[in-house]
GROMACS .gro file of C-alpha atoms in nm:
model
  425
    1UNK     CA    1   7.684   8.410   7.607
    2UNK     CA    2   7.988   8.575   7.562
    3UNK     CA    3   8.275   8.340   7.650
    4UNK     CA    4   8.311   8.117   7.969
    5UNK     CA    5   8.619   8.090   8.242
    6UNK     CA    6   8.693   7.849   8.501
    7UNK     CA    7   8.674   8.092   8.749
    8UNK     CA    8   8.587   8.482   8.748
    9UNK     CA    9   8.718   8.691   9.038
   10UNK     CA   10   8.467   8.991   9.135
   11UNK     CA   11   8.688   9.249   9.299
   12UNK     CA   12   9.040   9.348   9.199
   13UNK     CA   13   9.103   9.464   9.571
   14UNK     CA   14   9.374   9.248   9.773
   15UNK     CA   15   9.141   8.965   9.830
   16UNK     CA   16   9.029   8.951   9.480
   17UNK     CA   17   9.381   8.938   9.363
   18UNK     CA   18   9.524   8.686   9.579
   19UNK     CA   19   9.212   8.473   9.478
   20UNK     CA   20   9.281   8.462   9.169
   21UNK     CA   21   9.651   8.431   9.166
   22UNK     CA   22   9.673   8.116   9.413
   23UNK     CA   23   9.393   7.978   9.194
   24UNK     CA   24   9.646   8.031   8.881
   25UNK     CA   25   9.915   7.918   9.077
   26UNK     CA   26   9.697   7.559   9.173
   27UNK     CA   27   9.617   7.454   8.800
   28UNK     CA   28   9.391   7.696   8.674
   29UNK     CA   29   9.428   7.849   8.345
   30UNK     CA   30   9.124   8.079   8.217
   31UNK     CA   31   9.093   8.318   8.476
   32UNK     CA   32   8.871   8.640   8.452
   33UNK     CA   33   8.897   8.934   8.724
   34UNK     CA   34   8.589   9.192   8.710
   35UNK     CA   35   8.651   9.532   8.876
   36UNK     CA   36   8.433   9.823   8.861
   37UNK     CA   37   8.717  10.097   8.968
   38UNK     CA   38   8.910  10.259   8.638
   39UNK     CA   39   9.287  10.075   8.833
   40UNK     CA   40   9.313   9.744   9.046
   41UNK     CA   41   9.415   9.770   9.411
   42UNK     CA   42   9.079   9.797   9.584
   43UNK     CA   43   9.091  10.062   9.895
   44UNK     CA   44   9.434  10.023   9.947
   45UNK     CA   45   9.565  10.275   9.620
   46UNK     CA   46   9.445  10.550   9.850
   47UNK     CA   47   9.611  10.421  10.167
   48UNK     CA   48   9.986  10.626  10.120
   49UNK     CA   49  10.059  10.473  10.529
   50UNK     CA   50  10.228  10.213  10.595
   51UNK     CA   51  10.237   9.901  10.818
   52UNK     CA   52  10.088   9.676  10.576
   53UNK     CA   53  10.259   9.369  10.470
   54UNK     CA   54  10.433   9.308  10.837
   55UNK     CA   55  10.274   8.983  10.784
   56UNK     CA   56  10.216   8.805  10.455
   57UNK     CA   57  10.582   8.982  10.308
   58UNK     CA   58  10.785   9.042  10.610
   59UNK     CA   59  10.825   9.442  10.575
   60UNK     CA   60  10.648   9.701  10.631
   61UNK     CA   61  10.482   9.842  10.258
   62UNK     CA   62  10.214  10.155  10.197
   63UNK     CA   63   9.922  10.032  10.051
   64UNK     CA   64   9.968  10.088   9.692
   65UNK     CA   65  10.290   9.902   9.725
   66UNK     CA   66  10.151   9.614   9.897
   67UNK     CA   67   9.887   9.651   9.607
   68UNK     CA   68  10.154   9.733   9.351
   69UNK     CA   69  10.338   9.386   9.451
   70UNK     CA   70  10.019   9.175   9.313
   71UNK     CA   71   9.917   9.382   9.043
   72UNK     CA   72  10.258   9.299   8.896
   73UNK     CA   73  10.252   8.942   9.005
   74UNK     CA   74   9.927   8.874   8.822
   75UNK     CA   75  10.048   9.073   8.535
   76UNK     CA   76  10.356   8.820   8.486
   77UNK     CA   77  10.018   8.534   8.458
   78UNK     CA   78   9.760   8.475   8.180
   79UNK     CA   79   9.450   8.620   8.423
   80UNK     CA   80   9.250   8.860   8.242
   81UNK     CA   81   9.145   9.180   8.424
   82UNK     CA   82   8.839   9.376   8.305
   83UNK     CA   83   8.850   9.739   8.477
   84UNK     CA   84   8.598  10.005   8.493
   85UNK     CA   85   8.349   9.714   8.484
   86UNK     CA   86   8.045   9.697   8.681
   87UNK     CA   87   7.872   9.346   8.742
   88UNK     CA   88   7.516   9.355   8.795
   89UNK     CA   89   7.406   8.957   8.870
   90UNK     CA   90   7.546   8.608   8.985
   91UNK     CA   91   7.311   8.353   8.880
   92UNK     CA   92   7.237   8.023   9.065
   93UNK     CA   93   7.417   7.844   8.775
   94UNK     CA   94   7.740   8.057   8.807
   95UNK     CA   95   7.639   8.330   8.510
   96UNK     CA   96   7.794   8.624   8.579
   97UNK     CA   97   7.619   8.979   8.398
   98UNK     CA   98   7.864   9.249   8.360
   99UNK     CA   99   7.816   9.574   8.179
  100UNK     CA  100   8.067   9.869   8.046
  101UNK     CA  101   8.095  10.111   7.775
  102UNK     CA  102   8.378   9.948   7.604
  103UNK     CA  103   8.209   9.576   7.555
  104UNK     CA  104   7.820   9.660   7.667
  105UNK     CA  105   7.629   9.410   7.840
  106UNK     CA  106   7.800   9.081   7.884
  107UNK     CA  107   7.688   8.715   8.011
  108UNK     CA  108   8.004   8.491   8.125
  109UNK     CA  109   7.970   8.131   8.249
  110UNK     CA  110   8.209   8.053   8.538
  111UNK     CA  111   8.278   7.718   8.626
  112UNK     CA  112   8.338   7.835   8.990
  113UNK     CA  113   8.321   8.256   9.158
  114UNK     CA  114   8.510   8.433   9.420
  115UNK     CA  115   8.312   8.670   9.583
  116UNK     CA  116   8.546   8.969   9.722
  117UNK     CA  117   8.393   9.324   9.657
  118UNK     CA  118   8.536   9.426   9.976
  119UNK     CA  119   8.304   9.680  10.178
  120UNK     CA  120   8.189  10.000  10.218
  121UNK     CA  121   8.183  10.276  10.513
  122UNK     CA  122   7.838  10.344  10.682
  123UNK     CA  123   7.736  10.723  10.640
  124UNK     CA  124   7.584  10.965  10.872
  125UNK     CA  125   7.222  10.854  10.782
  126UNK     CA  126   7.292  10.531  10.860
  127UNK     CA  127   7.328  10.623  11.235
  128UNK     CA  128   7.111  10.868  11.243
  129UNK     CA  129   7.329  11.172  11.385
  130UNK     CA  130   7.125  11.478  11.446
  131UNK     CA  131   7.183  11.862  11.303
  132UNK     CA  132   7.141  12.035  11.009
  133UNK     CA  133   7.263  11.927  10.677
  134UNK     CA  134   7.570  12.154  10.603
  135UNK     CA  135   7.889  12.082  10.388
  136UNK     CA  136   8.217  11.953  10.538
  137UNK     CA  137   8.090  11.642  10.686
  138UNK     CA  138   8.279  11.303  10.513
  139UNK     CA  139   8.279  10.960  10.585
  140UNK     CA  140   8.662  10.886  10.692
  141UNK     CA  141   8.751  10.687  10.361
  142UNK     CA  142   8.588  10.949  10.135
  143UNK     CA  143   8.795  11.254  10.288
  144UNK     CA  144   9.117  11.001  10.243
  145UNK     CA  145   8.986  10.953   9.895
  146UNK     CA  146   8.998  11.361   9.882
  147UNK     CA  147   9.309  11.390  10.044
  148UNK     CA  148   9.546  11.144   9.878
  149UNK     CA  149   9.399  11.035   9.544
  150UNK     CA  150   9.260  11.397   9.419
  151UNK     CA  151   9.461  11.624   9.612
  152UNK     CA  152   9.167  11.826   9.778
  153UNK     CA  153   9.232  11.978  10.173
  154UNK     CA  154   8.887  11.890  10.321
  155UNK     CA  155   8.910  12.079  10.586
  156UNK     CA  156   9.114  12.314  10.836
  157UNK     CA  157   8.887  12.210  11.215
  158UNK     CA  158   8.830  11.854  11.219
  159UNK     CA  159   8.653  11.671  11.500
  160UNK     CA  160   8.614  11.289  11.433
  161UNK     CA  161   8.315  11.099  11.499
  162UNK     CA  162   8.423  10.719  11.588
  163UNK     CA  163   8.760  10.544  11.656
  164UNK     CA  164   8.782  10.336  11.371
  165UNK     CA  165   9.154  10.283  11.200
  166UNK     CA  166   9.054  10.477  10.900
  167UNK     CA  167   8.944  10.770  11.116
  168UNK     CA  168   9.232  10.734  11.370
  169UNK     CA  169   9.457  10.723  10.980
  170UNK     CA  170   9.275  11.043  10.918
  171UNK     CA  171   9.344  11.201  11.243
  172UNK     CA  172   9.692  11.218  11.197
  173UNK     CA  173   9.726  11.226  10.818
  174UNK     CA  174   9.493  11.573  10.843
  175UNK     CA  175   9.749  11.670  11.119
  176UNK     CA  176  10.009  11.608  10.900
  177UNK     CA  177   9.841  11.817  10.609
  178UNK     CA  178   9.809  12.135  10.845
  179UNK     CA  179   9.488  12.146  10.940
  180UNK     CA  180   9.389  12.078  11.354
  181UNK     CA  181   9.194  11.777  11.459
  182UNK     CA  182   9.017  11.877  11.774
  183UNK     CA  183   8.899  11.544  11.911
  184UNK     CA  184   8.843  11.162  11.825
  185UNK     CA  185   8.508  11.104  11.959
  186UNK     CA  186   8.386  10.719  12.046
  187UNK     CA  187   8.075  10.599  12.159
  188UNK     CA  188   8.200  10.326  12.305
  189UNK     CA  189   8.385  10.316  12.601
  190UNK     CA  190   8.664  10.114  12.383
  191UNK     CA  191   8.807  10.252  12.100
  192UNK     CA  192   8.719  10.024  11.742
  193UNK     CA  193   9.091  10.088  11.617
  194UNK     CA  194   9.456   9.894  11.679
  195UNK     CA  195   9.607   9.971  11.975
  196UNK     CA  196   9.920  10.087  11.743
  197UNK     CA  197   9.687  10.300  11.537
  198UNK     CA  198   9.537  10.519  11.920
  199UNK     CA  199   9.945  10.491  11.938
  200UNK     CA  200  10.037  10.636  11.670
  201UNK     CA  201   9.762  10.878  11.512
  202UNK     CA  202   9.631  11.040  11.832
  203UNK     CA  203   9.854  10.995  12.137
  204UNK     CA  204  10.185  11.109  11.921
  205UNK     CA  205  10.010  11.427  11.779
  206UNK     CA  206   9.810  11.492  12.162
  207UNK     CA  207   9.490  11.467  11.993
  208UNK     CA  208   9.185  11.380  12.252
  209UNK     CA  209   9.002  11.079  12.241
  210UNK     CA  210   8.653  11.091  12.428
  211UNK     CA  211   8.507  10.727  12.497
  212UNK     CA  212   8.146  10.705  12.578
  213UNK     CA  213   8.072  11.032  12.415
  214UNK     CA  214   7.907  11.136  12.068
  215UNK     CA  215   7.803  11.405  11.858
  216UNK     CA  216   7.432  11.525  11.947
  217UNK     CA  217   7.398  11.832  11.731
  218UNK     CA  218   7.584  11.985  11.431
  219UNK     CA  219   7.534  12.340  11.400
  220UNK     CA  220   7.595  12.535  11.050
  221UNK     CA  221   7.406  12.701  10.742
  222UNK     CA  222   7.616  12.638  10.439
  223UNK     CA  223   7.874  12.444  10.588
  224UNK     CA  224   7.974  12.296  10.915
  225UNK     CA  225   8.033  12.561  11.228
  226UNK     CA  226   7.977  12.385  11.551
  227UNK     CA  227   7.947  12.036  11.665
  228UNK     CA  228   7.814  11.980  12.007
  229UNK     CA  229   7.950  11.649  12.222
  230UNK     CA  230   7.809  11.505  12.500
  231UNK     CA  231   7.891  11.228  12.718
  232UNK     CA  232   7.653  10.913  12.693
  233UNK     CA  233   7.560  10.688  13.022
  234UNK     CA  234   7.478  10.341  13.035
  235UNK     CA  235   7.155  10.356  12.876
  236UNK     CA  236   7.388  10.509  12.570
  237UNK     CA  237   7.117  10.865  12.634
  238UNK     CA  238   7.332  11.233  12.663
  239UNK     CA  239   7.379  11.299  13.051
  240UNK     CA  240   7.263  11.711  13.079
  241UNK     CA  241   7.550  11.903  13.159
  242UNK     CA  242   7.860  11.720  12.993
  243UNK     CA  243   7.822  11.946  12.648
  244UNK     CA  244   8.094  12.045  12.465
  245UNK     CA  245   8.127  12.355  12.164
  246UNK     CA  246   8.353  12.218  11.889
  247UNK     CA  247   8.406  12.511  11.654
  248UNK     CA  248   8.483  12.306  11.327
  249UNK     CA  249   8.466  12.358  10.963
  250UNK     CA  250   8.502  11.955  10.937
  251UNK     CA  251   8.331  11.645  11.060
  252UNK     CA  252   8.512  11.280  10.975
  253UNK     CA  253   8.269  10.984  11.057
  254UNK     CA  254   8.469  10.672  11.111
  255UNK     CA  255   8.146  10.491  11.197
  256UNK     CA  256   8.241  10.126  11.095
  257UNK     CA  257   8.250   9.946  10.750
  258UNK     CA  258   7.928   9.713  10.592
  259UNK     CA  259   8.043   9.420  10.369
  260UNK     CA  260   7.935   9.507  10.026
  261UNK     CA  261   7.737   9.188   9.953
  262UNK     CA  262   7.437   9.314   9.738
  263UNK     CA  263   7.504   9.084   9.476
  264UNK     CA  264   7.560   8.817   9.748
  265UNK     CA  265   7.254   8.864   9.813
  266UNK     CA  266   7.060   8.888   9.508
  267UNK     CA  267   7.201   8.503   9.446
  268UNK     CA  268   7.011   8.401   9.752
  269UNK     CA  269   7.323   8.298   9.932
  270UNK     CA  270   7.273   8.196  10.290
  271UNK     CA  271   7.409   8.502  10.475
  272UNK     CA  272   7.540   8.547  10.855
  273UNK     CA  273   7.347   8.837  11.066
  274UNK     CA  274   7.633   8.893  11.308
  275UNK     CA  275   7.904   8.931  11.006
  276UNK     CA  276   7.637   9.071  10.766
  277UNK     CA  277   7.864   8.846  10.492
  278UNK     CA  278   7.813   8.526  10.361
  279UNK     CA  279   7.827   8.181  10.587
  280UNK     CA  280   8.103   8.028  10.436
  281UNK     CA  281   8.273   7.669  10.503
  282UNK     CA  282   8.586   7.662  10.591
  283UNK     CA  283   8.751   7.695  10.218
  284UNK     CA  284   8.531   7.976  10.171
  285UNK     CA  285   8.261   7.831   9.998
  286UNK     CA  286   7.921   7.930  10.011
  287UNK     CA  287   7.619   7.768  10.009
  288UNK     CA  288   7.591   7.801   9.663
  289UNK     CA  289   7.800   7.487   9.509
  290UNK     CA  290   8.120   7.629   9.340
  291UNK     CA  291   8.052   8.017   9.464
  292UNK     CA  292   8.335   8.142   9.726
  293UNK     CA  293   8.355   8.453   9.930
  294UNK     CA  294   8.649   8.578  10.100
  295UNK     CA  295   8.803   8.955  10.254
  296UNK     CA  296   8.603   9.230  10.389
  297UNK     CA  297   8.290   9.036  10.137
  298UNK     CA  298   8.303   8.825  10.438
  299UNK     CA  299   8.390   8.978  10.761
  300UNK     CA  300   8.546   9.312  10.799
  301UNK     CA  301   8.906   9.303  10.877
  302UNK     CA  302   9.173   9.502  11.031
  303UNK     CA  303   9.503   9.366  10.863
  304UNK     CA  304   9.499   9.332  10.495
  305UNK     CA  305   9.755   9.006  10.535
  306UNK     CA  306   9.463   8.834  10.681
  307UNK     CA  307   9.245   8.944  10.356
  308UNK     CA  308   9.545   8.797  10.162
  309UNK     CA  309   9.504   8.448  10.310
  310UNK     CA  310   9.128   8.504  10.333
  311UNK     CA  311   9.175   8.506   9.964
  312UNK     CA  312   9.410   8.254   9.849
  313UNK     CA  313   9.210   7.996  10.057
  314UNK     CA  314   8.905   8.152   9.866
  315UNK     CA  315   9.106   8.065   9.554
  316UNK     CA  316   9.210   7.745   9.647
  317UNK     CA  317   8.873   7.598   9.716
  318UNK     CA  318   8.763   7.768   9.417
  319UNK     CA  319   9.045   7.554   9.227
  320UNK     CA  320   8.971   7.272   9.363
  321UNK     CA  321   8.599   7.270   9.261
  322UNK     CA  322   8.698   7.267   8.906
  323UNK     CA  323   9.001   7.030   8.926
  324UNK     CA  324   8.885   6.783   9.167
  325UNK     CA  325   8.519   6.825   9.187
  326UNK     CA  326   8.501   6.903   9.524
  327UNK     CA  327   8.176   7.035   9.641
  328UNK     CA  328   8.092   7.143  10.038
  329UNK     CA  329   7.734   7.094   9.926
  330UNK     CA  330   7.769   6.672   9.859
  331UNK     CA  331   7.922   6.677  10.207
  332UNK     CA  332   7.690   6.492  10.467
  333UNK     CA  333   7.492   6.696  10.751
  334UNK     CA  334   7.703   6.482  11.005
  335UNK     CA  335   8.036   6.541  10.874
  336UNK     CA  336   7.988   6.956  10.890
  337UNK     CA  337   8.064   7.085  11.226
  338UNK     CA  338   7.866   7.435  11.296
  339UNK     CA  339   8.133   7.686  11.494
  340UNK     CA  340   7.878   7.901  11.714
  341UNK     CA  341   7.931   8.226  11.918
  342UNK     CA  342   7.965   8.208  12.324
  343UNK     CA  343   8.025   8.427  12.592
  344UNK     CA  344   8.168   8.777  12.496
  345UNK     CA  345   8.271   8.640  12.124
  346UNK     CA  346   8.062   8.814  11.843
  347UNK     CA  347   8.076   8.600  11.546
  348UNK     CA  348   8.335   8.340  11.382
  349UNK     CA  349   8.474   8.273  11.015
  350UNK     CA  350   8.418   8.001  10.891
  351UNK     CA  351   8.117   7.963  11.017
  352UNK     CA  352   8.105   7.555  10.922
  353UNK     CA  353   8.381   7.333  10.894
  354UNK     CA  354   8.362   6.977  10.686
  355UNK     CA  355   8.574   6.755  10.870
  356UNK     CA  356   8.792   6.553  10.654
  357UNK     CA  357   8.802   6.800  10.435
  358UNK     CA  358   9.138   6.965  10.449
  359UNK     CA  359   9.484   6.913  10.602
  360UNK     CA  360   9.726   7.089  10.820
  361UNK     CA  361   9.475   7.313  11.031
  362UNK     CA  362   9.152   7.570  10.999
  363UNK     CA  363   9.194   7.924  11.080
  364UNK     CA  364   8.936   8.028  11.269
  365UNK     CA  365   8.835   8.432  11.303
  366UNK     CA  366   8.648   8.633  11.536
  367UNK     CA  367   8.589   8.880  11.748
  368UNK     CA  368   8.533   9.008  12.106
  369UNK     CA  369   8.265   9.240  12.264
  370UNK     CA  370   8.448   9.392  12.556
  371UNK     CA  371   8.808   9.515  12.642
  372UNK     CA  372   8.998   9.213  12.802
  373UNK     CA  373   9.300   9.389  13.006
  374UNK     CA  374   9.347   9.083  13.215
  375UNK     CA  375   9.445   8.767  13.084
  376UNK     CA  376   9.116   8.536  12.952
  377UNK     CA  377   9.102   8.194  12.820
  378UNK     CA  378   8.981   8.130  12.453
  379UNK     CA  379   8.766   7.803  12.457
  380UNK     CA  380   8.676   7.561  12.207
  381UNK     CA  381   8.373   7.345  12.361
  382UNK     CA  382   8.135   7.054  12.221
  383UNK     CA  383   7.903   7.087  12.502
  384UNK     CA  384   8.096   7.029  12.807
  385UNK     CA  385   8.412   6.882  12.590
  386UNK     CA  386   8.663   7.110  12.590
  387UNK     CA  387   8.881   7.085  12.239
  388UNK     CA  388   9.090   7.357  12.250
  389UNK     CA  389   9.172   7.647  12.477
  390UNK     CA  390   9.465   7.912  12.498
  391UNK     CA  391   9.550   8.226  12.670
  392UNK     CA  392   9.552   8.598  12.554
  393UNK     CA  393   9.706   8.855  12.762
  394UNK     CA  394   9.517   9.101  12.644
  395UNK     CA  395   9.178   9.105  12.425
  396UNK     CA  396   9.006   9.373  12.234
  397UNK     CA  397   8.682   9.461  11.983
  398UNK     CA  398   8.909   9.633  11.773
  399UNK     CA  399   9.154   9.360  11.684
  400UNK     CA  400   9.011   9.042  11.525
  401UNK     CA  401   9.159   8.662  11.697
  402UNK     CA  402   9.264   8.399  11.524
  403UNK     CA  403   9.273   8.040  11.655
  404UNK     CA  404   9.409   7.686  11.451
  405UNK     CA  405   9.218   7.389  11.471
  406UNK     CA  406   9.341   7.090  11.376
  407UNK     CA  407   9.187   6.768  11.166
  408UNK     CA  408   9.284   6.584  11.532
  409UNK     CA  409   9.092   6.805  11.754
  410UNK     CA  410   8.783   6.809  11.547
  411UNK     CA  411   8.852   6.398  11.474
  412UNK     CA  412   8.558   6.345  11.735
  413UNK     CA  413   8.314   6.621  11.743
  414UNK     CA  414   7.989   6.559  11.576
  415UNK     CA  415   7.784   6.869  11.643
  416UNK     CA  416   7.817   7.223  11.725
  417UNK     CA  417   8.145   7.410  11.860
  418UNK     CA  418   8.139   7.695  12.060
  419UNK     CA  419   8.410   7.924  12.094
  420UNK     CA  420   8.383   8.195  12.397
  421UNK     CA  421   8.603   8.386  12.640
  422UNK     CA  422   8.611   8.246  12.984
  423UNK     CA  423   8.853   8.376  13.294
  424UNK     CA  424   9.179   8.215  13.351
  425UNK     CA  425   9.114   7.953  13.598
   0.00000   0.00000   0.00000
């Protein structure tokens, strides 16, 4: 064993960070932050937009500042940081295995773990687009990776596969670069991005975006030379006679992001199919005692100022469980309240709630399936009990709710919750 902390941080992203800090901040003292990049900052060093920080700092930062702000806030603490540090296993008794060239192969015993390795983009193979195998086809992130970090043009014809914000980013940052981005293509008949990001990226610089479409060939020898689009029908199968030529040198997929929860995993943590993160109560624990998960580990997000408070609650629990001894696992099966998906609503964060267990109110998360242009109702039912309900305006895939529930409205429930959309009354 090679030395023990009260709590060890894996991920130095945003989440990480703000885990670690608010857990410095509530009491404690030996603090350990494992990241396996060669700097801290997480995906957000190579995000030079900005809009971030509108939010949790009340301007509008690019991402290394936003980044920048915490790495000097935790630098002005006692945390230790280990970079360029790859950890291989959590054990069920909070051992965490690390290895890198500079110390080898260490074992640390944590007292309590945040979980927040962010996530990772999903690559053509994972969906299966057909064609050959040429060069000049990136995921989105990788050819921003390219493009900011190592100062490499990717390409001069782009067409974009997927509406995600990182592509839509893309769109307009290779725009900006010189080279010509064809077309956004979605297969969806929503876009996956912000509103402000469809705004801003494509409708500013004229550049196309084709819902219910998708690439069904890509044409080239030893790199990219044609992609060929084609509208999909309800079934989601081509319909003959919508094709479209792209000549491109450049295909960006922007096909959505996977939490990176391997080690999650490994640790036999109970795990949610819909989120494809960890079920977590509502202070982020797990359902291993004293293990916490938090940020894109979780649930992907679209706002890095909800990762910030994803994490600091994260931290906070994590506190807690050393300082007070507070353990979601002790809590009785009738005190936990299970939140459950309903109509048109595709998962929720927390996924359990222990009532009696915090103060103030629970931040709830999700998502919708379908574009909402006319007002809906957001519902909060036990059974036929309705505890909560308000109004959006306006309700899409691509930008996660929030609700606040309250130690009052969940004062009587003793079962399941289901939150859903319903239409205004």
């Amino acid at each position: 064993m090679n030395a023990s902390y009260e709590l060890i941080v894996i991920g130095a992203g945003p989440a990480g960070l703000a885990a670690a800090l608010e857990a410095w901040n509530k009491g404690l003292k030996k603090i350990l932050v494992v990241e396996r990049a060669k700097e801290a900052g997480g995906i957000l060093m190579q995000c030079i937009h900005n809009g971030f920080g509108l939010h949790h700092f009340k301007e509008e930062l690019t991402g290394p500042e936003y980044a920048g702000r915490f790495i000097d806030m935790v630098k002005e603490t006692g945390i230790e940081v280990k970079l360029d540090t790859m950890v291989l296993e959590i054990t069920h008794d909070r051992q965490v295995h690390t290895i890198n060239t500079e110390d080898g192969y260490c074992i640390y015993q944590a007292q309590s773990i945040v979980l927040a390795m962010g996530c990772r983009e999903r690559t053509r193979g994972a969906i299966g687009t057909p064609g050959t195998r040429p060069a000049g086809i990136y995921t989105a992130g990788t050819a921003q990776r390219l493009l900011n970090i190592e100062g490499y043009m990717v390409g001069k014809r782009v067409l974009i596969l997927g509406s995600g914000d990182i592509g839509l980013i893309m769109a307009r940052r290779m725009t900006l670069e010189g080279a010509k981005v064809l077309a956004c293509v979605e297969i969806m008949p929503y876009s996956g991005g912000l509103t402000r990001n469809i705004v801003q990226c494509l409708e500013d610089f004229n550049i196309p975006l084709y819902l219910g479409h998708s690439i069904v060939d890509i044409k080239g020898d030893k790199r990219v030379e044609k992609a060929i689009v084609m509208k999909l029908g309800p079934d989601r199968k081509p319909i003959p006679g919508t094709e479209m030529e792209f000549d491109v040198d450049t295909i960006l997929l922007s096909v959505g992001l996977i939490p990176e929860n391997e080690l999650t995993q490994k640790a036999e943590i109970t795990m949610d199919p819909r989120t494809k993160g960890a079920v977590v109560f509502e202070n982020r624990e797990t359902s291993l005692p004293g293990v916490f998960a938090c940020g894109n580990a979780v649930h992907v997000h679209d706002l890095v100022d909800f990762v910030t408070e994803e994490g600091e609650i994260a931290g906070t629990g994590a506190a807690e469980f050393v300082l007070k001894n507070k353990d979601s696992a002790k809590t009785s099966d009738s005190d936990i309240i299970e939140l459950v998906n309903g109509n048109d609503v595709g998962y929720t964060v927390p996924q359990k709630i222990r009532k009696g267990s915090f103060e103030g109110k629970v931040g709830v998360y999700f998502r919708v399936r379908s574009v909402h242009k006319e007002p809906a109702m957001i519902t909060v039912k036990e059974g036929d009990k309705e505890v909560y309900s308000v109004k959006r305006n306006h309700l899409a895939p691509g930008e996660m709710e929030r609700i606040d529930l309250t130690p009052a409205m969940l004062a009587d429930v003793k079962g399941k919750l289901t939150v859903a959309i319903e239409p205004v009354k």
